[in-house]
mmCIF file of C-alpha atoms and ligand atoms in Angstrom:
data_model
loop_
_atom_site.group_PDB
_atom_site.id
_atom_site.type_symbol
_atom_site.label_atom_id
_atom_site.label_comp_id
_atom_site.label_asym_id
_atom_site.label_seq_id
_atom_site.Cartn_x
_atom_site.Cartn_y
_atom_site.Cartn_z
ATOM 1 C CA MET X 516 0.000 0.000 0.000
ATOM 2 C CA LYS X 517 1.118 3.566 -0.701
ATOM 3 C CA ILE X 518 1.556 6.066 2.138
ATOM 4 C CA SER X 519 -0.990 8.374 0.539
ATOM 5 C CA GLU X 520 -3.630 5.589 0.651
ATOM 6 C CA LEU X 521 -2.746 4.688 4.215
ATOM 7 C CA LYS X 522 -3.120 8.335 5.182
ATOM 8 C CA SER X 523 -6.477 8.832 3.482
ATOM 9 C CA ASN X 524 -7.875 5.630 5.052
ATOM 10 C CA PHE X 525 -6.563 6.719 8.418
ATOM 11 C CA LYS X 526 -8.249 10.118 8.109
ATOM 12 C CA LYS X 527 -11.528 8.624 6.892
ATOM 13 C CA THR X 528 -11.719 6.128 9.749
ATOM 14 C CA LEU X 529 -11.106 8.696 12.492
ATOM 15 C CA SER X 530 -12.792 11.730 10.980
ATOM 16 C CA GLY X 531 -16.011 11.600 13.020
ATOM 17 C CA LEU X 532 -14.154 11.067 16.274
ATOM 18 C CA TYR X 533 -11.561 13.824 16.368
ATOM 19 C CA PRO X 534 -11.074 17.251 14.750
ATOM 20 C CA SER X 535 -9.194 16.931 11.452
ATOM 21 C CA GLU X 536 -6.049 18.732 12.699
ATOM 22 C CA GLU X 537 -5.819 16.230 15.534
ATOM 23 C CA VAL X 538 -6.158 13.275 13.149
ATOM 24 C CA GLU X 539 -3.412 14.802 10.998
ATOM 25 C CA SER X 540 -1.212 15.183 14.049
ATOM 26 C CA PHE X 541 -1.849 11.546 15.127
ATOM 27 C CA PHE X 542 -0.847 10.383 11.663
ATOM 28 C CA ASN X 543 2.380 12.387 11.788
ATOM 29 C CA ILE X 544 3.281 11.094 15.242
ATOM 30 C CA LEU X 545 2.641 7.488 14.214
ATOM 31 C CA SER X 546 4.558 7.859 10.932
ATOM 32 C CA GLU X 547 7.528 9.255 12.779
ATOM 33 C CA LYS X 548 7.412 6.310 15.178
ATOM 34 C CA TYR X 549 6.509 3.406 12.863
ATOM 35 C CA LEU X 550 7.992 4.530 9.527
ATOM 36 C CA ASN X 551 10.711 6.845 10.773
ATOM 37 C CA LEU X 552 9.442 9.466 8.354
ATOM 38 C CA SER X 553 8.793 13.122 9.066
ATOM 39 C CA ARG X 554 5.726 15.012 7.915
ATOM 40 C CA ILE X 555 7.768 16.633 5.130
ATOM 41 C CA GLU X 556 9.200 13.306 3.948
ATOM 42 C CA ILE X 557 5.691 11.899 3.699
ATOM 43 C CA ALA X 558 4.447 14.883 1.740
ATOM 44 C CA LEU X 559 7.390 14.523 -0.651
ATOM 45 C CA ASN X 560 7.002 10.737 -1.081
ATOM 46 C CA PRO X 561 3.265 9.991 -1.312
ATOM 47 C CA ASP X 562 3.931 6.903 -3.462
ATOM 48 C CA LYS X 563 6.355 5.257 -1.052
ATOM 49 C CA THR X 564 5.161 1.766 -0.146
ATOM 50 C CA VAL X 565 4.182 0.750 3.343
ATOM 51 C CA SER X 566 4.836 -2.901 4.255
ATOM 52 C CA GLU X 567 2.130 -5.174 5.574
ATOM 53 C CA MET X 568 3.724 -5.140 9.014
ATOM 54 C CA GLU X 569 3.833 -1.365 9.103
ATOM 55 C CA ASP X 570 0.236 -1.148 7.966
ATOM 56 C CA GLU X 571 -0.745 -3.533 10.747
ATOM 57 C CA LYS X 572 0.821 -1.226 13.331
ATOM 58 C CA PHE X 573 -1.281 1.649 12.023
ATOM 59 C CA GLN X 574 -4.435 -0.504 12.105
ATOM 60 C CA LYS X 575 -3.765 -1.431 15.745
ATOM 61 C CA ALA X 576 -3.223 2.238 16.609
ATOM 62 C CA ILE X 577 -6.522 3.128 14.891
ATOM 63 C CA LEU X 578 -8.381 0.644 17.096
ATOM 64 C CA ARG X 579 -6.861 2.240 20.188
ATOM 65 C CA LEU X 580 -7.581 5.777 18.993
ATOM 66 C CA LYS X 581 -11.181 4.758 18.338
ATOM 67 C CA ILE X 582 -11.590 4.067 22.049
ATOM 68 C CA HIS X 583 -9.935 7.431 22.830
ATOM 69 C CA GLU X 584 -6.712 6.026 24.148
ATOM 70 C CA PRO X 585 -4.146 8.860 24.351
ATOM 71 C CA ILE X 586 -1.602 8.844 21.509
ATOM 72 C CA GLN X 587 1.197 9.043 24.106
ATOM 73 C CA TYR X 588 0.183 5.648 25.528
ATOM 74 C CA ILE X 589 -0.095 4.178 22.025
ATOM 75 C CA ILE X 590 3.462 5.104 21.102
ATOM 76 C CA GLY X 591 4.586 4.688 24.729
ATOM 77 C CA GLU X 592 6.404 7.972 24.987
ATOM 78 C CA THR X 593 6.121 11.739 25.199
ATOM 79 C CA GLU X 594 8.242 14.815 25.695
ATOM 80 C CA PHE X 595 8.465 16.933 28.830
ATOM 81 C CA TYR X 596 10.650 19.990 29.357
ATOM 82 C CA GLY X 597 12.589 19.054 26.211
ATOM 83 C CA LEU X 598 13.328 15.520 27.433
ATOM 84 C CA PRO X 599 11.954 12.140 26.318
ATOM 85 C CA PHE X 600 9.756 10.169 28.738
ATOM 86 C CA LYS X 601 8.207 6.727 28.555
ATOM 87 C CA VAL X 602 4.604 6.600 29.692
ATOM 88 C CA ASN X 603 2.008 3.887 30.122
ATOM 89 C CA LYS X 604 -1.357 3.436 31.767
ATOM 90 C CA HIS X 605 0.264 3.443 35.208
ATOM 91 C CA THR X 606 1.571 6.990 34.800
ATOM 92 C CA LEU X 607 -0.183 10.252 34.152
ATOM 93 C CA ILE X 608 0.827 11.864 30.862
ATOM 94 C CA PRO X 609 2.948 14.868 31.840
ATOM 95 C CA ARG X 610 1.077 18.136 31.331
ATOM 96 C CA PRO X 611 2.353 21.486 30.047
ATOM 97 C CA GLU X 612 1.260 23.081 33.359
ATOM 98 C CA THR X 613 3.745 20.845 35.116
ATOM 99 C CA GLU X 614 6.502 22.081 32.812
ATOM 100 C CA GLU X 615 5.670 25.535 34.101
ATOM 101 C CA LEU X 616 6.075 24.315 37.677
ATOM 102 C CA VAL X 617 9.491 22.851 36.813
ATOM 103 C CA GLU X 618 10.441 26.107 35.108
ATOM 104 C CA TRP X 619 9.501 28.056 38.255
ATOM 105 C CA ILE X 620 11.663 25.813 40.428
ATOM 106 C CA TYR X 621 14.496 25.850 37.902
ATOM 107 C CA SER X 622 14.484 29.646 37.722
ATOM 108 C CA GLU X 623 14.787 29.806 41.500
ATOM 109 C CA PHE X 624 17.576 27.344 41.962
ATOM 110 C CA SER X 625 19.677 27.529 38.801
ATOM 111 C CA ASN X 626 21.826 30.334 40.205
ATOM 112 C CA GLN X 627 22.196 28.646 43.591
ATOM 113 C CA GLN X 628 23.913 25.490 42.360
ATOM 114 C CA SER X 629 26.959 24.546 44.356
ATOM 115 C CA THR X 630 29.079 21.401 44.241
ATOM 116 C CA ILE X 631 30.066 21.825 47.894
ATOM 117 C CA ASN X 632 26.573 22.089 49.234
ATOM 118 C CA GLN X 633 24.333 19.913 47.096
ATOM 119 C CA GLN X 634 20.681 20.850 47.381
ATOM 120 C CA GLN X 635 18.327 18.028 48.278
ATOM 121 C CA PHE X 636 15.044 17.763 46.366
ATOM 122 C CA LEU X 637 12.132 15.420 46.982
ATOM 123 C CA ASP X 638 9.284 14.837 44.505
ATOM 124 C CA ILE X 639 6.195 13.249 46.059
ATOM 125 C CA GLY X 640 3.968 11.169 43.748
ATOM 126 C CA THR X 641 6.492 11.135 40.935
ATOM 127 C CA GLY X 642 4.546 9.046 38.373
ATOM 128 C CA SER X 643 6.609 8.981 35.176
ATOM 129 C CA GLY X 644 9.325 10.850 37.093
ATOM 130 C CA CYS X 645 8.988 13.920 34.885
ATOM 131 C CA ILE X 646 9.471 16.549 37.632
ATOM 132 C CA ALA X 647 12.298 14.762 39.431
ATOM 133 C CA ILE X 648 14.173 13.841 36.258
ATOM 134 C CA SER X 649 13.985 17.245 34.606
ATOM 135 C CA LEU X 650 15.193 18.918 37.806
ATOM 136 C CA ALA X 651 18.074 16.441 38.121
ATOM 137 C CA LYS X 652 18.971 17.019 34.474
ATOM 138 C CA TYR X 653 18.900 20.812 34.537
ATOM 139 C CA LEU X 654 20.145 21.314 38.101
ATOM 140 C CA PRO X 655 23.005 18.800 37.938
ATOM 141 C CA ASN X 656 24.478 19.753 41.306
ATOM 142 C CA SER X 657 21.385 18.761 43.204
ATOM 143 C CA LYS X 658 20.473 15.432 44.766
ATOM 144 C CA VAL X 659 16.979 14.367 43.762
ATOM 145 C CA SER X 660 14.801 11.764 45.488
ATOM 146 C CA ALA X 661 11.328 10.770 44.402
ATOM 147 C CA LEU X 662 8.592 8.559 45.778
ATOM 148 C CA ASP X 663 5.399 7.017 44.523
ATOM 149 C CA ILE X 664 2.874 4.606 45.988
ATOM 150 C CA PHE X 665 2.891 2.418 42.870
ATOM 151 C CA GLU X 666 5.667 0.049 41.941
ATOM 152 C CA GLU X 667 4.521 0.093 38.308
ATOM 153 C CA ALA X 668 4.981 3.858 38.127
ATOM 154 C CA LEU X 669 8.388 3.634 39.826
ATOM 155 C CA LYS X 670 9.522 1.102 37.211
ATOM 156 C CA ILE X 671 8.766 3.545 34.403
ATOM 157 C CA ALA X 672 10.289 6.435 36.354
ATOM 158 C CA GLN X 673 13.495 4.433 36.825
ATOM 159 C CA GLN X 674 13.656 3.670 33.091
ATOM 160 C CA ASN X 675 13.115 7.346 32.368
ATOM 161 C CA ALA X 676 15.944 8.323 34.697
ATOM 162 C CA GLU X 677 18.263 5.874 32.894
ATOM 163 C CA MET X 678 17.153 7.091 29.472
ATOM 164 C CA ASN X 679 17.862 10.683 30.517
ATOM 165 C CA LYS X 680 21.123 9.709 32.222
ATOM 166 C CA VAL X 681 20.355 11.057 35.676
ATOM 167 C CA LYS X 682 20.540 9.392 39.080
ATOM 168 C CA ILE X 683 17.451 9.663 41.246
ATOM 169 C CA ASP X 684 16.872 7.957 44.561
ATOM 170 C CA PHE X 685 13.434 6.409 43.940
ATOM 171 C CA PHE X 686 11.476 4.774 46.746
ATOM 172 C CA GLN X 687 8.031 3.356 47.251
ATOM 173 C CA LYS X 688 5.792 4.997 49.831
ATOM 174 C CA ASP X 689 2.123 5.698 50.440
ATOM 175 C CA ILE X 690 2.371 9.355 51.418
ATOM 176 C CA LEU X 691 -1.070 9.339 53.073
ATOM 177 C CA ALA X 692 0.123 6.627 55.451
ATOM 178 C CA ALA X 693 3.621 8.044 55.968
ATOM 179 C CA GLU X 694 4.648 9.226 59.407
ATOM 180 C CA THR X 695 8.093 10.383 58.409
ATOM 181 C CA LEU X 696 10.354 10.839 55.397
ATOM 182 C CA PRO X 697 13.882 9.426 55.141
ATOM 183 C CA LYS X 698 15.715 12.741 55.642
ATOM 184 C CA LYS X 699 15.541 16.519 55.404
ATOM 185 C CA TYR X 700 15.277 18.326 52.108
ATOM 186 C CA ASP X 701 15.828 21.820 50.769
ATOM 187 C CA VAL X 702 12.921 21.556 48.370
ATOM 188 C CA ILE X 703 9.820 19.379 48.505
ATOM 189 C CA ILE X 704 7.648 19.282 45.393
ATOM 190 C CA SER X 705 4.394 17.566 44.594
ATOM 191 C CA ASN X 706 1.790 17.402 41.874
ATOM 192 C CA PRO X 707 -0.692 15.274 43.806
ATOM 193 C CA PRO X 708 -4.170 14.174 42.687
ATOM 194 C CA TYR X 709 -6.359 17.281 42.792
ATOM 195 C CA VAL X 710 -9.301 16.881 40.405
ATOM 196 C CA ARG X 711 -12.533 16.693 42.418
ATOM 197 C CA GLU X 712 -15.147 14.099 41.502
ATOM 198 C CA LEU X 713 -17.467 17.021 40.721
ATOM 199 C CA GLU X 714 -15.021 18.253 38.083
ATOM 200 C CA LYS X 715 -14.999 14.946 36.209
ATOM 201 C CA LYS X 716 -17.753 16.051 33.863
ATOM 202 C CA GLN X 717 -15.491 18.729 32.407
ATOM 203 C CA MET X 718 -12.864 16.172 31.479
ATOM 204 C CA GLN X 719 -12.146 14.610 28.106
ATOM 205 C CA GLN X 720 -12.775 10.937 27.391
ATOM 206 C CA ASN X 721 -9.102 10.199 26.762
ATOM 207 C CA VAL X 722 -8.305 11.318 30.326
ATOM 208 C CA LEU X 723 -11.399 9.840 31.967
ATOM 209 C CA LYS X 724 -11.172 6.428 30.367
ATOM 210 C CA HIS X 725 -7.447 5.843 30.180
ATOM 211 C CA GLU X 726 -5.341 7.792 32.644
ATOM 212 C CA PRO X 727 -4.715 6.435 36.151
ATOM 213 C CA GLU X 728 -7.559 7.515 38.431
ATOM 214 C CA SER X 729 -5.376 7.345 41.513
ATOM 215 C CA ALA X 730 -3.089 10.014 40.050
ATOM 216 C CA LEU X 731 -5.901 12.415 39.244
ATOM 217 C CA TYR X 732 -8.932 12.348 41.479
ATOM 218 C CA VAL X 733 -9.773 13.255 45.037
ATOM 219 C CA GLY X 734 -13.095 13.117 46.864
ATOM 220 C CA ASN X 735 -15.298 16.223 46.950
ATOM 221 C CA GLU X 736 -15.317 16.222 50.772
ATOM 222 C CA ASP X 737 -11.589 16.669 51.334
ATOM 223 C CA PRO X 738 -9.883 17.749 48.114
ATOM 224 C CA LEU X 739 -6.827 19.105 49.935
ATOM 225 C CA LEU X 740 -6.084 15.821 51.684
ATOM 226 C CA PHE X 741 -2.732 15.341 49.927
ATOM 227 C CA TYR X 742 -1.709 18.957 50.467
ATOM 228 C CA ARG X 743 -2.472 18.802 54.199
ATOM 229 C CA THR X 744 -0.592 15.540 54.634
ATOM 230 C CA ILE X 745 2.413 16.690 52.621
ATOM 231 C CA SER X 746 2.651 20.121 54.246
ATOM 232 C CA ARG X 747 2.569 18.544 57.724
ATOM 233 C CA LEU X 748 5.357 16.140 56.788
ATOM 234 C CA ALA X 749 7.264 18.997 55.159
ATOM 235 C CA LYS X 750 7.280 20.937 58.446
ATOM 236 C CA ASN X 751 9.510 18.238 59.934
ATOM 237 C CA HIS X 752 11.466 17.462 56.804
ATOM 238 C CA LEU X 753 12.419 20.788 55.293
ATOM 239 C CA ASN X 754 15.775 22.333 56.131
ATOM 240 C CA PRO X 755 15.685 25.875 57.516
ATOM 241 C CA ASN X 756 14.738 28.095 54.569
ATOM 242 C CA GLY X 757 13.601 25.000 52.673
ATOM 243 C CA LYS X 758 10.758 25.494 50.199
ATOM 244 C CA LEU X 759 7.594 23.669 49.329
ATOM 245 C CA PHE X 760 6.197 23.733 45.774
ATOM 246 C CA PHE X 761 2.855 22.321 44.623
ATOM 247 C CA GLU X 762 0.862 22.084 41.431
ATOM 248 C CA ILE X 763 -2.705 22.982 42.383
ATOM 249 C CA ASN X 764 -6.346 22.844 41.403
ATOM 250 C CA GLU X 765 -7.166 26.215 39.828
ATOM 251 C CA TYR X 766 -10.312 26.551 41.995
ATOM 252 C CA LEU X 767 -8.655 25.839 45.343
ATOM 253 C CA ALA X 768 -5.859 28.400 45.593
ATOM 254 C CA TYR X 769 -7.541 30.370 48.434
ATOM 255 C CA GLU X 770 -8.361 27.306 50.509
ATOM 256 C CA LEU X 771 -4.859 25.986 50.042
ATOM 257 C CA THR X 772 -3.270 29.319 50.966
ATOM 258 C CA ASP X 773 -5.322 29.249 54.189
ATOM 259 C CA LEU X 774 -4.293 25.698 54.912
ATOM 260 C CA LEU X 775 -0.589 26.470 54.422
ATOM 261 C CA ARG X 776 -0.826 29.612 56.540
ATOM 262 C CA GLY X 777 -2.520 27.566 59.262
ATOM 263 C CA GLU X 778 0.336 25.073 59.149
ATOM 264 C CA GLY X 779 2.790 27.923 59.723
ATOM 265 C CA PHE X 780 4.137 28.444 56.205
ATOM 266 C CA LYS X 781 5.264 31.912 55.132
ATOM 267 C CA ASN X 782 5.771 33.780 51.865
ATOM 268 C CA ILE X 783 2.943 31.896 50.238
ATOM 269 C CA GLN X 784 2.877 32.734 46.555
ATOM 270 C CA VAL X 785 0.338 31.551 43.985
ATOM 271 C CA LYS X 786 1.322 31.555 40.325
ATOM 272 C CA LYS X 787 -0.876 31.323 37.257
ATOM 273 C CA ASP X 788 -0.259 29.050 34.273
ATOM 274 C CA ILE X 789 -0.199 30.299 30.672
ATOM 275 C CA PHE X 790 -3.981 30.001 30.571
ATOM 276 C CA GLY X 791 -4.269 32.489 33.437
ATOM 277 C CA LYS X 792 -5.364 29.833 35.936
ATOM 278 C CA ASP X 793 -4.004 29.589 39.488
ATOM 279 C CA ARG X 794 -1.843 26.516 38.999
ATOM 280 C CA MET X 795 1.162 26.554 41.328
ATOM 281 C CA ILE X 796 2.029 27.600 44.824
ATOM 282 C CA LYS X 797 5.257 27.965 46.741
ATOM 283 C CA CYS X 798 6.013 28.754 50.369
ATOM 284 C CA ASN X 799 8.611 28.271 53.090
ATOM 285 C CA LEU X 800 8.726 27.786 56.802
ATOM 286 C CA ASN X 801 10.968 30.618 57.920
ATOM 287 C CA GLU X 802 11.001 34.276 57.035
ATOM 288 C CA PRO X 803 14.183 34.891 55.066
ATOM 289 C CA ALA X 804 16.847 36.661 57.130
ATOM 290 C CA LYS X 805 16.671 40.440 56.645
HETATM 291 N N1 LIG U 2326 -3.877 18.982 35.478
HETATM 292 C C1 LIG U 2326 -4.263 17.611 35.395
HETATM 293 C C2 LIG U 2326 -5.544 17.474 34.568
HETATM 294 O O1 LIG U 2326 -6.348 18.346 34.573
HETATM 295 C C3 LIG U 2326 -4.479 17.021 36.777
HETATM 296 C C4 LIG U 2326 -3.211 16.691 37.445
HETATM 297 C C5 LIG U 2326 -3.412 16.238 38.869
HETATM 298 O O2 LIG U 2326 -4.473 15.831 39.322
HETATM 299 N N2 LIG U 2326 -2.382 16.318 39.598
HETATM 300 O O3 LIG U 2326 -5.738 16.487 33.905
#
């Protein structure tokens, strides 16, 4: 079969399910992965033949796209903060908002890197490892640890650390059941589950049906459960002047600010994402020395 035929069949089959630009983008992503051909190469070689095996891969991907499986899970990888990451159904697909959180942390610590006094970072609920690994990569003089409740997620995170050539101290822990953490840190970061059950109806099928529920959702009654637990642990496990960073639910910035103030945190700062939504927060325990 010719590429041009494969492409037109692909578009026809998925046209009612996704907007046409999205179908086009799926085709390009799959061609890059399965045929090793860029969008331009395809446009220039419409008559190039696709083998039966290659065609079969596309047909399998179509079946998965029909049930709204995210393209990142189909090809098993994605990009975050300019780095490659493996993902599967045990890990959330890294979001652009989270890149903004990493950028915020990076901009604060990139000029404080010292080989003598390595800064200690901890990422709680690491999933694919995207936060921990990008910080370790771009802040090479820091020591990064990361935990997750799920062994399956930690396996992927470990592979991602190897692929990106960074060393992370990964460990398994249920943060909600944790009484302590292994040591003290200069920076504790978390992007915990924060989507309330009541917000589920605003979510897309690809997220609802395929991404790990345990990484996304919290009950309506206590949506700040993870934040409360983590901030209490952080009080005992942050070094003096240590900082806490969270990704947050855009609707809960006030409640969370109150909670952190109540726990004794200072310099609480909320930051918006590129869509203008309250998406990140940072704070510390001590007032900086004047
Ligand atoms: N921002 C993600 C979403 O809306 C949620 C991430 C999370 O719950 N930590 O899909």
